[in-house]
mmCIF file of C-alpha atoms in Angstrom:
data_model
loop_
_atom_site.group_PDB
_atom_site.id
_atom_site.type_symbol
_atom_site.label_atom_id
_atom_site.label_comp_id
_atom_site.label_asym_id
_atom_site.label_seq_id
_atom_site.Cartn_x
_atom_site.Cartn_y
_atom_site.Cartn_z
ATOM 1 C CA MET A 1 -14.624 -2.489 17.568
ATOM 2 C CA ILE A 2 -15.128 0.160 14.822
ATOM 3 C CA LEU A 3 -11.570 0.944 14.322
ATOM 4 C CA LEU A 4 -10.536 -2.595 14.263
ATOM 5 C CA SER A 5 -13.165 -3.350 11.966
ATOM 6 C CA SER A 6 -12.052 -0.775 9.782
ATOM 7 C CA PHE A 7 -8.482 -1.674 9.875
ATOM 8 C CA VAL A 8 -9.394 -5.425 8.688
ATOM 9 C CA PHE A 9 -11.633 -3.718 5.596
ATOM 10 C CA GLY A 10 -8.928 -1.555 4.841
ATOM 11 C CA LEU A 11 -6.097 -4.504 4.696
ATOM 12 C CA VAL A 12 -8.556 -6.612 2.463
ATOM 13 C CA PHE A 13 -8.984 -3.635 0.163
ATOM 14 C CA GLY A 14 -5.388 -2.938 0.265
ATOM 15 C CA SER A 15 -5.005 -6.481 -1.202
ATOM 16 C CA PHE A 16 -7.339 -5.430 -3.862
ATOM 17 C CA LEU A 17 -5.368 -2.383 -4.569
ATOM 18 C CA ASN A 18 -2.225 -4.431 -5.159
ATOM 19 C CA VAL A 19 -4.334 -6.212 -7.772
ATOM 20 C CA VAL A 20 -5.114 -2.912 -9.277
ATOM 21 C CA ILE A 21 -1.400 -1.752 -9.409
ATOM 22 C CA TYR A 22 -0.125 -4.955 -11.041
ATOM 23 C CA ARG A 23 -2.908 -5.485 -13.531
ATOM 24 C CA LEU A 24 -2.892 -1.685 -14.346
ATOM 25 C CA LYS A 25 0.674 -2.350 -15.854
ATOM 26 C CA THR A 26 -0.101 -5.620 -17.559
ATOM 27 C CA ARG A 27 -3.219 -4.461 -18.816
ATOM 28 C CA GLN A 28 -5.222 -7.266 -17.555
ATOM 29 C CA ASN A 29 -8.850 -7.209 -16.192
ATOM 30 C CA ILE A 30 -9.023 -5.563 -12.618
ATOM 31 C CA VAL A 31 -12.150 -7.412 -11.607
ATOM 32 C CA PHE A 32 -12.213 -10.775 -13.015
ATOM 33 C CA GLY A 33 -9.463 -13.671 -13.188
ATOM 34 C CA GLY A 34 -8.047 -15.185 -10.152
ATOM 35 C CA SER A 35 -4.838 -14.024 -8.344
ATOM 36 C CA PHE A 36 -1.486 -15.753 -9.104
ATOM 37 C CA CYS A 37 2.262 -15.592 -8.487
ATOM 38 C CA PRO A 38 3.908 -12.843 -10.865
ATOM 39 C CA GLU A 39 6.981 -15.279 -11.272
ATOM 40 C CA CYS A 40 5.644 -18.889 -11.857
ATOM 41 C CA LYS A 41 2.168 -18.021 -12.751
ATOM 42 C CA THR A 42 0.604 -20.574 -10.345
ATOM 43 C CA ARG A 43 -2.911 -19.632 -9.451
ATOM 44 C CA LEU A 44 -3.133 -18.860 -5.666
ATOM 45 C CA SER A 45 -5.413 -20.330 -3.065
ATOM 46 C CA TRP A 46 -7.485 -18.279 -0.493
ATOM 47 C CA TYR A 47 -4.961 -19.013 2.321
ATOM 48 C CA ASP A 48 -2.169 -17.494 0.194
ATOM 49 C CA LEU A 49 -3.887 -14.247 0.104
ATOM 50 C CA ILE A 50 -4.727 -13.329 3.649
ATOM 51 C CA PRO A 51 -3.473 -9.653 3.725
ATOM 52 C CA LEU A 52 -0.453 -9.313 5.848
ATOM 53 C CA LEU A 53 -0.466 -12.719 7.479
ATOM 54 C CA SER A 54 0.042 -14.826 4.287
ATOM 55 C CA PHE A 55 3.360 -12.743 3.579
ATOM 56 C CA ILE A 56 4.268 -13.130 7.440
ATOM 57 C CA TYR A 57 3.606 -17.039 7.555
ATOM 58 C CA LEU A 58 5.375 -17.632 3.864
ATOM 59 C CA ARG A 59 8.201 -15.503 5.177
ATOM 60 C CA GLY A 60 7.825 -13.506 2.048
ATOM 61 C CA ARG A 61 8.197 -16.086 -0.625
ATOM 62 C CA CYS A 62 5.825 -17.770 -2.971
ATOM 63 C CA ARG A 63 4.642 -21.126 -1.769
ATOM 64 C CA TYR A 64 5.189 -22.830 -4.876
ATOM 65 C CA CYS A 65 8.280 -21.407 -6.741
ATOM 66 C CA HIS A 66 9.897 -19.810 -3.342
ATOM 67 C CA LYS A 67 10.612 -16.529 -5.185
ATOM 68 C CA LYS A 68 10.490 -13.351 -2.981
ATOM 69 C CA ILE A 69 7.107 -11.601 -2.650
ATOM 70 C CA SER A 70 7.635 -7.848 -3.254
ATOM 71 C CA TRP A 71 7.089 -6.006 -0.234
ATOM 72 C CA GLN A 72 4.977 -3.594 -2.085
ATOM 73 C CA TYR A 73 2.014 -6.059 -0.992
ATOM 74 C CA PRO A 74 2.437 -5.998 2.724
ATOM 75 C CA ILE A 75 3.010 -2.171 2.755
ATOM 76 C CA VAL A 76 0.125 -1.530 0.681
ATOM 77 C CA GLU A 77 -1.984 -3.416 2.603
ATOM 78 C CA LEU A 78 -0.906 -2.023 5.958
ATOM 79 C CA ILE A 79 -1.146 1.601 4.660
ATOM 80 C CA SER A 80 -4.620 0.947 3.358
ATOM 81 C CA GLY A 81 -5.694 -0.263 6.603
ATOM 82 C CA LEU A 82 -4.286 2.641 8.670
ATOM 83 C CA LEU A 83 -5.893 4.895 6.198
ATOM 84 C CA TRP A 84 -9.478 3.336 6.924
ATOM 85 C CA VAL A 85 -8.649 3.438 10.741
ATOM 86 C CA LEU A 86 -7.701 7.382 10.253
ATOM 87 C CA VAL A 87 -10.824 8.156 8.173
ATOM 88 C CA PHE A 88 -13.051 6.263 10.869
ATOM 89 C CA TYR A 89 -11.358 7.897 13.754
ATOM 90 C CA LYS A 90 -11.754 11.407 12.375
ATOM 91 C CA PHE A 91 -15.164 11.283 10.903
ATOM 92 C CA GLY A 92 -16.822 8.112 12.657
ATOM 93 C CA ILE A 93 -19.620 6.235 10.720
ATOM 94 C CA SER A 94 -20.427 8.297 7.904
ATOM 95 C CA LEU A 95 -21.612 8.243 4.350
ATOM 96 C CA ILE A 96 -18.901 10.935 3.405
ATOM 97 C CA ASN A 97 -16.176 8.322 4.224
ATOM 98 C CA ILE A 98 -17.058 6.674 0.973
ATOM 99 C CA TYR A 99 -15.870 9.648 -0.641
ATOM 100 C CA TYR A 100 -12.598 10.073 1.546
ATOM 101 C CA LEU A 101 -11.665 6.290 1.346
ATOM 102 C CA PHE A 102 -12.481 6.333 -2.615
ATOM 103 C CA VAL A 103 -9.902 9.294 -3.261
ATOM 104 C CA PHE A 104 -7.556 7.843 -0.858
ATOM 105 C CA SER A 105 -7.609 4.545 -2.397
ATOM 106 C CA LEU A 106 -6.616 6.010 -5.714
ATOM 107 C CA PHE A 107 -3.990 8.295 -4.124
ATOM 108 C CA LEU A 108 -2.339 5.153 -2.670
ATOM 109 C CA VAL A 109 -2.456 3.502 -6.215
ATOM 110 C CA THR A 110 -1.230 6.521 -7.861
ATOM 111 C CA ALA A 111 1.562 7.058 -5.368
ATOM 112 C CA VAL A 112 3.061 3.326 -5.771
ATOM 113 C CA TYR A 113 2.439 3.253 -9.311
ATOM 114 C CA ASP A 114 4.486 6.276 -9.852
ATOM 115 C CA PHE A 115 7.120 5.441 -7.431
ATOM 116 C CA LYS A 116 7.608 1.890 -9.386
ATOM 117 C CA TRP A 117 7.154 3.342 -12.983
ATOM 118 C CA ARG A 118 7.193 7.263 -13.084
ATOM 119 C CA ILE A 119 3.968 7.259 -14.496
ATOM 120 C CA ILE A 120 0.886 8.775 -13.170
ATOM 121 C CA PRO A 121 -2.115 6.474 -14.666
ATOM 122 C CA ASP A 122 -4.853 8.636 -16.159
ATOM 123 C CA LYS A 123 -7.415 5.683 -15.798
ATOM 124 C CA ILE A 124 -7.038 6.407 -11.800
ATOM 125 C CA VAL A 125 -6.632 9.934 -11.939
ATOM 126 C CA TYR A 126 -9.276 11.080 -14.210
ATOM 127 C CA PRO A 127 -12.418 9.204 -12.382
ATOM 128 C CA ALA A 128 -11.250 10.796 -9.184
ATOM 129 C CA ILE A 129 -10.916 14.344 -10.671
ATOM 130 C CA VAL A 130 -14.466 13.729 -12.037
ATOM 131 C CA ILE A 131 -15.795 12.667 -8.501
ATOM 132 C CA ALA A 132 -13.793 15.652 -6.459
ATOM 133 C CA LEU A 133 -15.230 18.159 -9.368
ATOM 134 C CA ILE A 134 -18.869 16.945 -8.813
ATOM 135 C CA TYR A 135 -18.289 17.140 -5.190
ATOM 136 C CA ASN A 136 -16.886 20.805 -5.143
ATOM 137 C CA LEU A 137 -19.112 21.877 -8.086
ATOM 138 C CA PHE A 138 -20.447 24.832 -6.240
ATOM 139 C CA ASN A 139 -17.196 25.455 -3.973
ATOM 140 C CA THR A 140 -15.818 28.803 -6.117
ATOM 141 C CA LEU A 141 -12.706 28.950 -4.029
ATOM 142 C CA SER A 142 -11.718 25.110 -4.182
ATOM 143 C CA LEU A 143 -12.219 25.246 -7.790
ATOM 144 C CA PHE A 144 -9.995 28.251 -8.072
ATOM 145 C CA VAL A 145 -7.068 26.861 -6.200
ATOM 146 C CA ALA A 146 -7.567 23.478 -8.026
ATOM 147 C CA PHE A 147 -7.069 25.134 -11.313
ATOM 148 C CA ALA A 148 -4.415 27.518 -10.264
ATOM 149 C CA ALA A 149 -2.486 24.638 -8.856
ATOM 150 C CA PHE A 150 -2.827 22.808 -12.030
ATOM 151 C CA LEU A 151 -1.664 25.698 -13.919
ATOM 152 C CA PHE A 152 1.424 26.256 -11.784
ATOM 153 C CA PHE A 153 2.353 22.554 -12.242
ATOM 154 C CA PHE A 154 1.682 22.644 -16.121
ATOM 155 C CA LEU A 155 3.805 25.757 -16.591
ATOM 156 C CA ILE A 156 6.762 23.747 -14.660
ATOM 157 C CA PHE A 157 6.290 20.668 -16.923
ATOM 158 C CA TYR A 158 5.838 22.932 -20.162
ATOM 159 C CA PHE A 159 8.878 25.368 -19.534
ATOM 160 C CA SER A 160 11.134 22.396 -18.475
ATOM 161 C CA SER A 161 10.015 20.175 -21.372
ATOM 162 C CA GLY A 162 8.901 17.558 -18.862
ATOM 163 C CA ARG A 163 12.289 17.408 -17.075
ATOM 164 C CA ALA A 164 11.549 18.854 -13.901
ATOM 165 C CA MET A 165 7.726 17.926 -13.664
ATOM 166 C CA GLY A 166 5.321 15.366 -15.527
ATOM 167 C CA LEU A 167 2.084 16.547 -16.681
ATOM 168 C CA GLY A 168 0.858 13.846 -14.689
ATOM 169 C CA ASP A 169 1.712 15.804 -11.539
ATOM 170 C CA ALA A 170 -0.259 18.603 -12.695
ATOM 171 C CA LYS A 171 -3.155 16.440 -13.169
ATOM 172 C CA LEU A 172 -2.593 15.243 -9.629
ATOM 173 C CA ALA A 173 -2.329 18.586 -8.242
ATOM 174 C CA LEU A 174 -5.852 19.481 -9.666
ATOM 175 C CA LEU A 175 -7.179 16.390 -7.836
ATOM 176 C CA ILE A 176 -5.476 17.516 -4.485
ATOM 177 C CA GLY A 177 -6.698 20.973 -4.877
ATOM 178 C CA LEU A 178 -10.388 19.790 -5.392
ATOM 179 C CA PHE A 179 -10.282 17.133 -2.686
ATOM 180 C CA LEU A 180 -8.718 19.462 0.270
ATOM 181 C CA ASN A 181 -10.021 22.713 1.508
ATOM 182 C CA PRO A 182 -8.068 25.717 -0.039
ATOM 183 C CA LEU A 183 -5.903 26.133 3.030
ATOM 184 C CA SER A 184 -5.038 22.522 3.599
ATOM 185 C CA ALA A 185 -3.930 22.232 -0.275
ATOM 186 C CA VAL A 186 -1.532 25.008 -0.340
ATOM 187 C CA VAL A 187 0.208 23.172 2.841
ATOM 188 C CA ALA A 188 -0.159 20.178 1.198
ATOM 189 C CA PHE A 189 1.919 21.353 -2.104
ATOM 190 C CA ALA A 190 4.436 23.208 0.192
ATOM 191 C CA LEU A 191 4.826 19.691 2.209
ATOM 192 C CA ALA A 192 5.203 17.829 -1.075
ATOM 193 C CA PHE A 193 8.152 20.115 -2.136
ATOM 194 C CA VAL A 194 9.833 20.419 1.243
ATOM 195 C CA ILE A 195 9.760 16.440 1.542
ATOM 196 C CA GLY A 196 10.728 15.798 -1.847
ATOM 197 C CA ALA A 197 13.495 18.285 -1.708
ATOM 198 C CA VAL A 198 14.802 16.526 1.718
ATOM 199 C CA SER A 199 14.483 12.957 0.182
ATOM 200 C CA GLY A 200 16.288 14.193 -2.860
ATOM 201 C CA ILE A 201 19.390 15.391 -0.601
ATOM 202 C CA ILE A 202 19.410 12.295 1.336
ATOM 203 C CA LEU A 203 19.367 10.149 -1.763
ATOM 204 C CA ILE A 204 22.007 11.894 -3.430
ATOM 205 C CA GLY A 205 24.104 12.134 -0.105
ATOM 206 C CA LEU A 206 23.963 8.232 0.048
ATOM 207 C CA GLY A 207 25.004 8.210 -3.762
ATOM 208 C CA LYS A 208 21.511 6.484 -4.646
ATOM 209 C CA LYS A 209 20.716 9.438 -6.953
ATOM 210 C CA THR A 210 22.666 12.179 -8.740
ATOM 211 C CA LEU A 211 21.891 16.002 -9.467
ATOM 212 C CA LYS A 212 20.460 15.023 -12.929
ATOM 213 C CA SER A 213 18.577 11.956 -11.653
ATOM 214 C CA GLN A 214 14.579 12.155 -12.010
ATOM 215 C CA ILE A 215 12.785 11.141 -8.914
ATOM 216 C CA ALA A 216 8.742 10.671 -8.941
ATOM 217 C CA PHE A 217 7.093 13.477 -7.468
ATOM 218 C CA GLY A 218 3.472 11.827 -7.257
ATOM 219 C CA PRO A 219 4.398 9.975 -4.122
ATOM 220 C CA PHE A 220 5.433 13.452 -2.104
ATOM 221 C CA LEU A 221 2.318 14.980 -3.327
ATOM 222 C CA VAL A 222 0.116 12.293 -1.990
ATOM 223 C CA LEU A 223 2.051 12.495 1.216
ATOM 224 C CA GLY A 224 1.625 15.889 1.376
ATOM 225 C CA ALA A 225 -2.041 15.839 0.716
ATOM 226 C CA THR A 226 -2.494 12.949 3.372
ATOM 227 C CA ILE A 227 -0.735 14.695 6.138
ATOM 228 C CA ALA A 228 -2.401 17.713 5.241
ATOM 229 C CA PHE A 229 -5.913 16.413 5.034
ATOM 230 C CA PHE A 230 -5.632 14.687 8.449
ATOM 231 C CA LEU A 231 -4.139 17.772 10.077
ATOM 232 C CA SER A 232 -6.756 20.201 8.629
ATOM 233 C CA ASP A 233 -7.938 21.370 11.835
ATOM 234 C CA PHE A 234 -4.557 21.992 13.277
ATOM 235 C CA ILE A 235 -3.779 23.971 10.292
ATOM 236 C CA SER A 236 -7.035 26.153 10.441
ATOM 237 C CA ASN A 237 -6.346 26.755 14.272
ATOM 238 C CA PHE A 238 -2.810 27.552 13.711
ATOM 239 C CA VAL A 239 -3.595 29.978 10.795
ATOM 240 C CA SER A 240 -6.648 31.521 13.135
ATOM 241 C CA PHE A 241 -4.309 31.611 15.939
ATOM 242 C CA LEU A 242 -1.813 33.877 13.852
#
């Protein structure tokens, strides 16, 4: 029941994250104002906004103008629901879950925003950095790893004039370094580069990208951080075994 409830709450919160993603781009108020179709601007009723179910019932189209609804909406809701389940499965009912879910929610918004517009929004990353910094204020090793990661990504950004890496990626790396334990952070960055490289090769092979094409790296950083976070015990045990 706890996991089922967490999944439902995660779906609902994922619906709110979709609002955040959309209104960050359009610079609308995130908290106030009802939801509406981005195509026909018709105000949506509560039964149009049931996470996942409304999308399935409406067959992925607006009830009013019949334009296609972006797959982003159910995907973000589903990922949010699964993240809530994984957090509660790993830690049970705990106050620390608020911190973890807060950061993961901002990770999700950042990944989608960067994927769509190749921008990592400061309004999302900065609050997460502040919270994570306060949480790790006396963890010297985590602070060192976090700022070392920021410096590493910043140097790539600086010497490539922003072509190989964006400044937002350096800020996101700082957040990941603060959020994860030092060992998991290193694994997260390694996974991000490996998954990003493999994805790039696949996209080039499919003719979707060229060697000169830019690919948003934020989603790979978030994916690497998520994998490393939930496999942190396995990573620690594996290193101890070695």
